[in-house]
Short mmCIF file of C-alpha atoms in Angstrom, two decimals:
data_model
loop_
_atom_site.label_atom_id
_atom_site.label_comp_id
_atom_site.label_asym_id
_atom_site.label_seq_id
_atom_site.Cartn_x
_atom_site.Cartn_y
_atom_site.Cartn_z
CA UNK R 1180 220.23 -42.64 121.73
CA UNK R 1181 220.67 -44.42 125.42
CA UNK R 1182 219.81 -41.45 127.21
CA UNK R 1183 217.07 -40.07 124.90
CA UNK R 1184 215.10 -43.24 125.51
CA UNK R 1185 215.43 -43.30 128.93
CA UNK R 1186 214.44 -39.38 129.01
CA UNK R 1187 211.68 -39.85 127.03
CA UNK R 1188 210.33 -43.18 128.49
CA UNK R 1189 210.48 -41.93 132.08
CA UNK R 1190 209.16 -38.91 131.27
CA UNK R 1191 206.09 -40.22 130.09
CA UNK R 1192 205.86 -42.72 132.82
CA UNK R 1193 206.27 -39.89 135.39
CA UNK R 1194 203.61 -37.70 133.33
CA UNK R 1195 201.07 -40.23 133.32
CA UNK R 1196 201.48 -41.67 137.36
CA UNK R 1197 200.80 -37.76 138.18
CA UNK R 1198 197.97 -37.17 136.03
CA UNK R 1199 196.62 -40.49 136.69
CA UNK R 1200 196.51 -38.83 140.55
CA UNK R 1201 195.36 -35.39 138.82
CA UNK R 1202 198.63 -33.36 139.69
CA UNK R 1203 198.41 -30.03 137.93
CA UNK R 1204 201.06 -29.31 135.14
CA UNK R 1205 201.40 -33.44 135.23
CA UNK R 1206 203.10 -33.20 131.60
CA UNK R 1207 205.41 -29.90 132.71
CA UNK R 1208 206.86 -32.05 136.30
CA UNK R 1209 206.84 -35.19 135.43
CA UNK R 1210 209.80 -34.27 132.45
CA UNK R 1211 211.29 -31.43 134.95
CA UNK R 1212 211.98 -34.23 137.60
CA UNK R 1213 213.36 -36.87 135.12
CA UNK R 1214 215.38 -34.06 133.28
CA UNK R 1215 217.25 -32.84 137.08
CA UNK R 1216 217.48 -36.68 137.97
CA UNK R 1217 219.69 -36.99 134.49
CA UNK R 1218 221.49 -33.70 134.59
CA UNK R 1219 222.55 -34.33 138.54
CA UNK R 1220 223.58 -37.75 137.13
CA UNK R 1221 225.89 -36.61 134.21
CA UNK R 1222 223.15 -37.17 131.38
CA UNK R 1223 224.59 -34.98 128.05
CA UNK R 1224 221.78 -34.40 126.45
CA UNK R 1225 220.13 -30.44 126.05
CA UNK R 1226 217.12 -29.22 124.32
CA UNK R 1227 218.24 -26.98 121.57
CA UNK R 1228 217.56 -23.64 122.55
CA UNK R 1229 214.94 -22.88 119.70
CA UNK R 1230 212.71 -25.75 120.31
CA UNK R 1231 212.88 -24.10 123.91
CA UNK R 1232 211.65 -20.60 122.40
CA UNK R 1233 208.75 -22.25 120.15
CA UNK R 1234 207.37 -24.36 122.86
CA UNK R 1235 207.30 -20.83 125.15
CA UNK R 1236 205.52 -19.40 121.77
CA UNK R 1237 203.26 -22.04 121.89
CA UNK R 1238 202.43 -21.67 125.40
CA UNK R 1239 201.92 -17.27 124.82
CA UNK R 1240 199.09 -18.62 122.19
CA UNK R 1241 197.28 -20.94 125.02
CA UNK R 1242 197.47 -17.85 127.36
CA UNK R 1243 196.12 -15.73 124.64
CA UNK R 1244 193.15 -17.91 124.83
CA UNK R 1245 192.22 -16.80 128.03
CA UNK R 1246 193.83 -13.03 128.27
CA UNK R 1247 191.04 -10.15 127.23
CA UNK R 1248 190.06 -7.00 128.39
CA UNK R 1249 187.89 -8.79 130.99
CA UNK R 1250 191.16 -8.66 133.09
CA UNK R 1251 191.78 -4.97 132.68
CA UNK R 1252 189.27 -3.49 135.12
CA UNK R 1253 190.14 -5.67 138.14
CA UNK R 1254 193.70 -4.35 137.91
CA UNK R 1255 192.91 -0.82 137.01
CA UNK R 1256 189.56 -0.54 139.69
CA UNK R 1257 192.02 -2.05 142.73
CA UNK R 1258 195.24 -0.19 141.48
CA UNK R 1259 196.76 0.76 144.68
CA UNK R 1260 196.85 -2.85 145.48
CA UNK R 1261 198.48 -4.17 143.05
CA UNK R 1262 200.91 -1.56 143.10
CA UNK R 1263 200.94 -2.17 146.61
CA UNK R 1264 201.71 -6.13 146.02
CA UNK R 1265 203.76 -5.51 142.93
CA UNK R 1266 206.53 -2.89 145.49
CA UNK R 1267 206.06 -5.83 148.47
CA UNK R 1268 207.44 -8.32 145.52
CA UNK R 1269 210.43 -6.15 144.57
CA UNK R 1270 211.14 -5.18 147.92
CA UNK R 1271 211.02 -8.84 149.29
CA UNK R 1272 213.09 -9.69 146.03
CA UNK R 1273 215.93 -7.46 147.13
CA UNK R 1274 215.74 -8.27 150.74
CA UNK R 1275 216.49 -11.98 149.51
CA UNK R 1276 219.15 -10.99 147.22
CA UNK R 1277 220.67 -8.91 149.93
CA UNK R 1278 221.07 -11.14 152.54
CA UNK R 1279 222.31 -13.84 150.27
CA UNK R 1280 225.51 -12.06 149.12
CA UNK R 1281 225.36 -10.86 153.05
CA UNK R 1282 225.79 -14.54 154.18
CA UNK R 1283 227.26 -16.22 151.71
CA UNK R 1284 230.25 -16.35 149.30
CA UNK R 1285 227.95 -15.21 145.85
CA UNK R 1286 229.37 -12.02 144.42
CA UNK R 1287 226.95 -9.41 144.34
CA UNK R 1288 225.49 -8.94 141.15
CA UNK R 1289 225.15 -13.01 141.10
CA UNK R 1290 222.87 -12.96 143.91
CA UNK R 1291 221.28 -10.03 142.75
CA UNK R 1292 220.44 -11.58 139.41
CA UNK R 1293 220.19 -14.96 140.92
CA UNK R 1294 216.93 -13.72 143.22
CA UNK R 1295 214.70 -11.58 141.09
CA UNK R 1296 211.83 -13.49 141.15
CA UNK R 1297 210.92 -12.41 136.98
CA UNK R 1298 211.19 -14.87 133.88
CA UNK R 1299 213.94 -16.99 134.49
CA UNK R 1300 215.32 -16.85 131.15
CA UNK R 1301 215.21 -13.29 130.73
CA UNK R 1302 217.25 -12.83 133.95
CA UNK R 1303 219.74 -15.60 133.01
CA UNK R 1304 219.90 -13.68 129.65
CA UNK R 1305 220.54 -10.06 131.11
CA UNK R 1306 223.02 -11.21 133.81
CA UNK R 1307 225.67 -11.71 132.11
CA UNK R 1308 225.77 -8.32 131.06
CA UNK R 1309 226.23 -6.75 134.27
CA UNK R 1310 228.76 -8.56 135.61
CA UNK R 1311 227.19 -11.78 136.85
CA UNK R 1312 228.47 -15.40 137.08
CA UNK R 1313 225.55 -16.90 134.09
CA UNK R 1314 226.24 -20.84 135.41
CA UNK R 1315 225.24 -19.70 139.27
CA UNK R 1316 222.56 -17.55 137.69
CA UNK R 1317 220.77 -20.14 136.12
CA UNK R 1318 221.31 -22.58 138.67
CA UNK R 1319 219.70 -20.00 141.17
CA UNK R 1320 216.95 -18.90 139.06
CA UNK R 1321 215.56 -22.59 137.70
CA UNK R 1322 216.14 -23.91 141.57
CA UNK R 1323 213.31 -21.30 142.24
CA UNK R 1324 211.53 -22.20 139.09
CA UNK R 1325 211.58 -25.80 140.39
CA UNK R 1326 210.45 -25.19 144.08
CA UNK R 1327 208.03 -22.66 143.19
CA UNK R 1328 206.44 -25.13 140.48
CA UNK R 1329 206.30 -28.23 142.61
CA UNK R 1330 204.62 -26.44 145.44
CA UNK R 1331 201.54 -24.45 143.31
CA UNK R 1332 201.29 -27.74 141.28
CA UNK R 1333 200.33 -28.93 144.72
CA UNK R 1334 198.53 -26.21 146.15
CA UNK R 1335 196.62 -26.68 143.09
CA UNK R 1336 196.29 -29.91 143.98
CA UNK R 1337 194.61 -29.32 146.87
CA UNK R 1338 192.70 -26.38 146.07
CA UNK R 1339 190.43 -28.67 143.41
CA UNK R 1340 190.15 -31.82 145.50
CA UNK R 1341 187.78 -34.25 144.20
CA UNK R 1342 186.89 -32.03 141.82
CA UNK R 1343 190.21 -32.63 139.97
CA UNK R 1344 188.46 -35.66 139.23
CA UNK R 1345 185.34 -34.38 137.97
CA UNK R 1346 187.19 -32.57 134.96
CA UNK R 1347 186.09 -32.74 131.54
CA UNK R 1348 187.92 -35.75 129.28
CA UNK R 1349 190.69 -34.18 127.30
CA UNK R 1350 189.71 -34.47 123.54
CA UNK R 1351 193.78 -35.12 122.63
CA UNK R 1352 193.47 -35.12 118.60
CA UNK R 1353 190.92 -32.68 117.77
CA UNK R 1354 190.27 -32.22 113.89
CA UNK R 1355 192.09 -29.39 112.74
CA UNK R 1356 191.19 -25.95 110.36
CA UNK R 1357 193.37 -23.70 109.07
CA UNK R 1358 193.17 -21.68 112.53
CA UNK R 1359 195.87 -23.76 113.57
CA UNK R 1360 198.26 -23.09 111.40
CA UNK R 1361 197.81 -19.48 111.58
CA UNK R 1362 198.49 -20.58 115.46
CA UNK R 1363 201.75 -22.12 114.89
CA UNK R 1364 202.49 -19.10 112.43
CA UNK R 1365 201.85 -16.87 115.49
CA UNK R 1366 204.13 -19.02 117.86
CA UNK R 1367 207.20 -19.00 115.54
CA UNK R 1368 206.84 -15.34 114.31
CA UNK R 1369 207.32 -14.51 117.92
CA UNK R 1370 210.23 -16.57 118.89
CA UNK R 1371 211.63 -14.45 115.27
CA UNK R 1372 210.70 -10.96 116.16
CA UNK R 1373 211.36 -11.32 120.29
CA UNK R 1374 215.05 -10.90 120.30
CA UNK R 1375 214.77 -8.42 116.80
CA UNK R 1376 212.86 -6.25 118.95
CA UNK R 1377 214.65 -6.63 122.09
CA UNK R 1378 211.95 -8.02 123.82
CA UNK R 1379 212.95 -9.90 127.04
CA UNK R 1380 210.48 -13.43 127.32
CA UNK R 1381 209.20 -12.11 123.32
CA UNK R 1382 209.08 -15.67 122.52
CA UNK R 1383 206.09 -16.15 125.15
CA UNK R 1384 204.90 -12.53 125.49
CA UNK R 1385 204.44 -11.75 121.73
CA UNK R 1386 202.55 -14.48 120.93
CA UNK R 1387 200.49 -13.83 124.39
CA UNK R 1388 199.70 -10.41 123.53
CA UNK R 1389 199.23 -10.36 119.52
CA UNK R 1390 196.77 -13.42 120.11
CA UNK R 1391 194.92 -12.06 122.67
CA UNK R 1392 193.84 -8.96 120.30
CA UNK R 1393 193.21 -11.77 117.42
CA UNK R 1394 191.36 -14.21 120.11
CA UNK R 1395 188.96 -11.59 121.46
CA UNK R 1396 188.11 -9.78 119.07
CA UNK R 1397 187.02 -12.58 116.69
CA UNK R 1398 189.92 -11.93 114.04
CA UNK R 1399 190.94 -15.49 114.18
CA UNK R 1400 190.23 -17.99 117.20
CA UNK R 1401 193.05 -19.50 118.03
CA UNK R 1402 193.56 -23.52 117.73
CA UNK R 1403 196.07 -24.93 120.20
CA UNK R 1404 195.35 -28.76 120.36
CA UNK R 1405 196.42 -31.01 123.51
CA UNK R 1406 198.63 -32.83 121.67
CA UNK R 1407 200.84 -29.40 120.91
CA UNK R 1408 200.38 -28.00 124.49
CA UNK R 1409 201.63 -31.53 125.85
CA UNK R 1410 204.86 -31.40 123.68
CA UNK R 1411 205.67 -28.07 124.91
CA UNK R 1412 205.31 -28.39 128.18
CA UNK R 1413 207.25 -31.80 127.86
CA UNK R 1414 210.38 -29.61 126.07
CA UNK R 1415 209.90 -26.58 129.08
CA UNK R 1416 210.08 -29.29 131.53
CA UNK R 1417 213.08 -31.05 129.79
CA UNK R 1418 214.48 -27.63 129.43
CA UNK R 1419 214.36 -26.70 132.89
CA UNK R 1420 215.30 -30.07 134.53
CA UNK R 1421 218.72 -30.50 132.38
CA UNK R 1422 220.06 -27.58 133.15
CA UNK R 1423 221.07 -28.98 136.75
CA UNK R 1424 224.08 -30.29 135.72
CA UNK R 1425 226.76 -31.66 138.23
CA UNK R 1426 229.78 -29.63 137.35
CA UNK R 1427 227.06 -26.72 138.44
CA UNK R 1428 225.42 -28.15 141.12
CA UNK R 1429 228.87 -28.76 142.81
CA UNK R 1430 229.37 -24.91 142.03
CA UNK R 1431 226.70 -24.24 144.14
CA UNK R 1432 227.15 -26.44 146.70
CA UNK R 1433 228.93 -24.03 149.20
CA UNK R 1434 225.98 -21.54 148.79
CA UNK R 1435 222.76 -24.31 148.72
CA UNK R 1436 221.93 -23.84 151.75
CA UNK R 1437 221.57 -19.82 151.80
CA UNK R 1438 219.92 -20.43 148.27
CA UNK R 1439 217.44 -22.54 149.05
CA UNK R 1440 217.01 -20.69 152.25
CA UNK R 1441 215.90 -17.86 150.36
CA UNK R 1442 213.76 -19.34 147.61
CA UNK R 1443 211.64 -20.52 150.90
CA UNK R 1444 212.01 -17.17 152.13
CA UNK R 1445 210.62 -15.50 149.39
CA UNK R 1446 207.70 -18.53 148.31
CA UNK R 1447 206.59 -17.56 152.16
CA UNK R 1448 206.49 -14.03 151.93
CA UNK R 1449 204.91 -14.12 148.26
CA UNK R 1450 202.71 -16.39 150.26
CA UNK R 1451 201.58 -13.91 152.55
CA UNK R 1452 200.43 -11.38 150.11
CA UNK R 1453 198.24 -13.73 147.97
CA UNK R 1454 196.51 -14.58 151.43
CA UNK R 1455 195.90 -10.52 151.28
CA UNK R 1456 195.06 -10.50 147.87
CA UNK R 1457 191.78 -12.83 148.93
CA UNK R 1458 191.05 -10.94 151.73
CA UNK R 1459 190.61 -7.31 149.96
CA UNK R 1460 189.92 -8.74 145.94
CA UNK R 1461 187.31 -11.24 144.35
CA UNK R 1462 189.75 -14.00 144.05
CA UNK R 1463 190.40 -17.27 145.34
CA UNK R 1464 193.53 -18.57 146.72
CA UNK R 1465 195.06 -20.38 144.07
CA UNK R 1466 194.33 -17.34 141.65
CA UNK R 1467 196.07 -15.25 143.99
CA UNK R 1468 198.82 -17.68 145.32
CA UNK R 1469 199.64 -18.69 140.96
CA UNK R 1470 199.53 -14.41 140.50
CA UNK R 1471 201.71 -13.69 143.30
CA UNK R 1472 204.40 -16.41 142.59
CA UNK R 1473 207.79 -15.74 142.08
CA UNK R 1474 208.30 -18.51 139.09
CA UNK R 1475 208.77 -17.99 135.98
CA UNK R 1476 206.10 -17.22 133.38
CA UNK R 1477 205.74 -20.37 131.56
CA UNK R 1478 205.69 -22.75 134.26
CA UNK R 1479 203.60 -20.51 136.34
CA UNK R 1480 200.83 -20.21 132.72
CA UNK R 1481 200.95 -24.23 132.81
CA UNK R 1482 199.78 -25.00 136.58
CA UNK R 1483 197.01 -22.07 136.22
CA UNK R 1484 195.81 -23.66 133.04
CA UNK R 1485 195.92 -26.84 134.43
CA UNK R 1486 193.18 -25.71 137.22
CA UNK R 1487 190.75 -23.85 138.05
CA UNK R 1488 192.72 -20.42 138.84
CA UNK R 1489 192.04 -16.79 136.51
CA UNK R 1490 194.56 -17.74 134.02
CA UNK R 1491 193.91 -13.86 132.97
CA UNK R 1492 194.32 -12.35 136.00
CA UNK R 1493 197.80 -14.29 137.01
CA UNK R 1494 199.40 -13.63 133.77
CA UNK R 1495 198.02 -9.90 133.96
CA UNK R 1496 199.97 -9.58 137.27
CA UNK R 1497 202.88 -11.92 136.57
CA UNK R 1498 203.49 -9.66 133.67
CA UNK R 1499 203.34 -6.63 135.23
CA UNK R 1500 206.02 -7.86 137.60
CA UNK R 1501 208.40 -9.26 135.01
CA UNK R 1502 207.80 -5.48 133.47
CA UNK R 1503 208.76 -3.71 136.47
CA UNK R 1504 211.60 -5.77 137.42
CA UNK R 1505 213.57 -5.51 133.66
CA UNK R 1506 213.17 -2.10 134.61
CA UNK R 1507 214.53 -1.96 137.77
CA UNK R 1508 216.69 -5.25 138.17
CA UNK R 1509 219.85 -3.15 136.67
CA UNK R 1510 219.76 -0.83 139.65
CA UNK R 1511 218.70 -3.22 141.88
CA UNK R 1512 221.62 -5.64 141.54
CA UNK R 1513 224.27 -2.47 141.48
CA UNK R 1514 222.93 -1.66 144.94
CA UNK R 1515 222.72 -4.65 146.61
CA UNK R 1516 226.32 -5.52 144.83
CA UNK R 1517 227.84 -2.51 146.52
CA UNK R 1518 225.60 -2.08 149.86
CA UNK R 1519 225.85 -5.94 150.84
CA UNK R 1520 229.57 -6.60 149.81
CA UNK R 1521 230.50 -3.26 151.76
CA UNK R 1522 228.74 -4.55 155.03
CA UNK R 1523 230.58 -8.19 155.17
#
C-alpha cells in the first residue's frame, strides 16, 4: 500500500506542477516520470496488463473524435509524399537498427526489434517471436517512447506559447447520457476483439476506427469525459514508467550509450522530414513534427490532443507507419540480424 500512495500522490503532484505551467500531456508525464523514478528504484508494483489495454481503448475513442474523412484527401492529393516520408522513416529505422547491433553487443533481431520506431507494444509483443531478447526489447522501445514524449510535449510547449494559457477551462465532470456508456462499450469491445482478430495495437486502433465511422456520421457521438481521459493517460503513463526496472536497466547498461545514441539519431532525422513536411504541405510544425514521430501511438494521440496540432492528420500518418512496419519489420530484423552480425 506504501508504494501505491507514494505513486499515486506524486503522480498527481507532478501532473498538476506541469499543467499548472501548461506542459502538454501534463497527466501522461507527470505519472511516466514518477513511474521510471520507482521502477529504477526497485518499486514492485505493475499495472495489470488489461487496465493497460482499456485505457489504450479509451484513448482510440478520443481519437475517434477527431479522425473523419476530412483527413483522407490530404494524404491521398500529396501521396508521393507521404510515401516518400513514410520509406525515409523505415529506411532511417533500419539504418538505426543496423548500426546498433554494428557497434554494440545487442544480438540482431534485438536491435532490430528494439528500433522500429511503430507501437511499442506491438513490437514488444511480436519480438519475441522471432528470436528477440523481450526484456531489452521493451527497455529499447519505451526508452524511445520516453524521449520522444518528453521532447514533443515540449515542442508543443513551445509551439502554443502564451496561448497555452489562453485555452478554454476544462469542464472535468460533465453530465453524462447514455452516449457514454455506449463509449466505454466501444473501448472494452476492442481491447476483446484486438487480440481475437489478431490485430496488433486492436485495443487502440479498433476503437479509433469503429468510432470514427459512428462519430462522423452521426450514428452515435461519442462521450469521453476529462475525468476518463485523465485516468487513462495516468495508467499509460504508469504503464510506461514501471517498466524501467533495475534488474533491466542494468541489462542495458553496456549498450545505453549506443541506444540512446540512436533514439537521438532517429528523433533528428524524423526531425528533418517534418521540417519538409511544412515546407511542401498545409501544416504546421507541431502537426508535422507529432505525425512524423517515432513514439508510440498512444503517447504520441495524448500530446496532439493536448495542443493545437491535426490530431487527424498525425494519427492518419502514424497509422500508416505502424501498418507498413508490421508488414515489413519481420524482414527487416532478419536482414539487419544477418547483414550487421556478418560485418562485425
Amino acid at each position: 500500500m506504501g508504494q501505491w500512495f507514494i505513486l499515486v500522490v506524486s503522480s498527481l503532484l507532478l501532473g498538476i506542477i506541469f499543467q499548472t505551467f501548461h506542459v502538454p500531456a501534463a497527466l501522461l508525464l507527470g505519472p511516466m516520470i514518477v513511474g521510471v523514478v520507482m521502477g529504477l528504484t526497485g518499486a514492485s508494483v505493475r499495472i495489470h496488463p488489461l487496465f493497460f489495454k482499456i485505457s489504450q481503448g479509451i484513448l482510440g475513442c478520443m481519437i475517434a473524435q477527431s479522425l473523419s474523412p476530412s483527413i483522407l484527401p490530404p494524404l491521398l492529393n500529396d501521396w508521393p509524399l507521404v510515401l516518400m516520408v513514410l520509406v525515409a522513416t523505415l529506411l532511417a529505422s533500419g539504418l538505426s537498427g543496423w548500426l546498433l547491433v554494428r557497434f554494440s553487443q545487442l544480438p540482431g533481431p534485438t536491435g532490430a526489434w528494439g528500433s522500429s520506431p511503430g507501437g511499442a507494444s506491438a513490437m514488444v509483443a511480436m519480438a519475441g517471436d522471432f528470436g528477440a531478447d523481450v526484456r531489452l526489447v521493451a527497455f529499447m522501445q519505451y526508452l524511445r517512447v520516453l524521449f520522444v514524449a518528453t521532447a514533443a510535449a515540449f515542442v508543443a510547449r513551445m509551439a502554443m506559447g502564451d496561448s497555452a494559457s489562453l485555452a478554454a477551462a476544462v469542464v472535468w465532470f460533465p453530465p453524462l447520457t447514455w452516449r457514454f456508456f455506449a463509449t466505454l462499450f466501444l473501448a472494452v469491445a476492442g481491447v476483446w476483439l484486438g487480440p481475437r482478430l489478431r490485430i496488433p495495437s486492436g485495443a487502440l486502433l479498433l476503437p479509433a476506427m469503429v468510432g470514427a465511422v459512428l462519430h462522423s456520421t452521426g450514428t452515435v457521438a461519442l462521450e469521453v469525459p476529462e475525468w476518463l481521459l485523465a485516468m487513462a493517460y495516468t495508467l499509460i503513463g504508469w504503464s510506461v514508467g514501471l517498466r524501467f526496472t533495475s534488474p533491466i536497466f542494468k541489462l542495458a547498461l553496456r549498450t545505453l550509450p549506443q541506444m540512446i545514441a540512436s533514439i537521438i539519431g532517429l528523433m533528428l532525422i524524423c526531425g528533418g522530414m517534418a521540417w519538409v513536411l511544412t515546407k511542401l504541405l498545409h501544416v504546421d510544425m507541431l502537426t508535422a513534427y507529432l505525425a512524423t514521430s517515432p513514439g508510440g501511438l498512444d503517447t504520441v494521440a495524448i500530446i496532439a490532443a493536448g495542443s493545437h496540432a491535426d490530431l487527424g492528420f498525425v494519427m492518419a500518418m502514424q497509422t500508416l507507419r505502424l501498418i507498413t512496419i508490421l508488414v515489413t519489420g519481420p524482414a527487416m530484423a532478419r536482414f539487419i540480424s544477418r547483414s550487421a552480425s556478418s560485418s562485425s
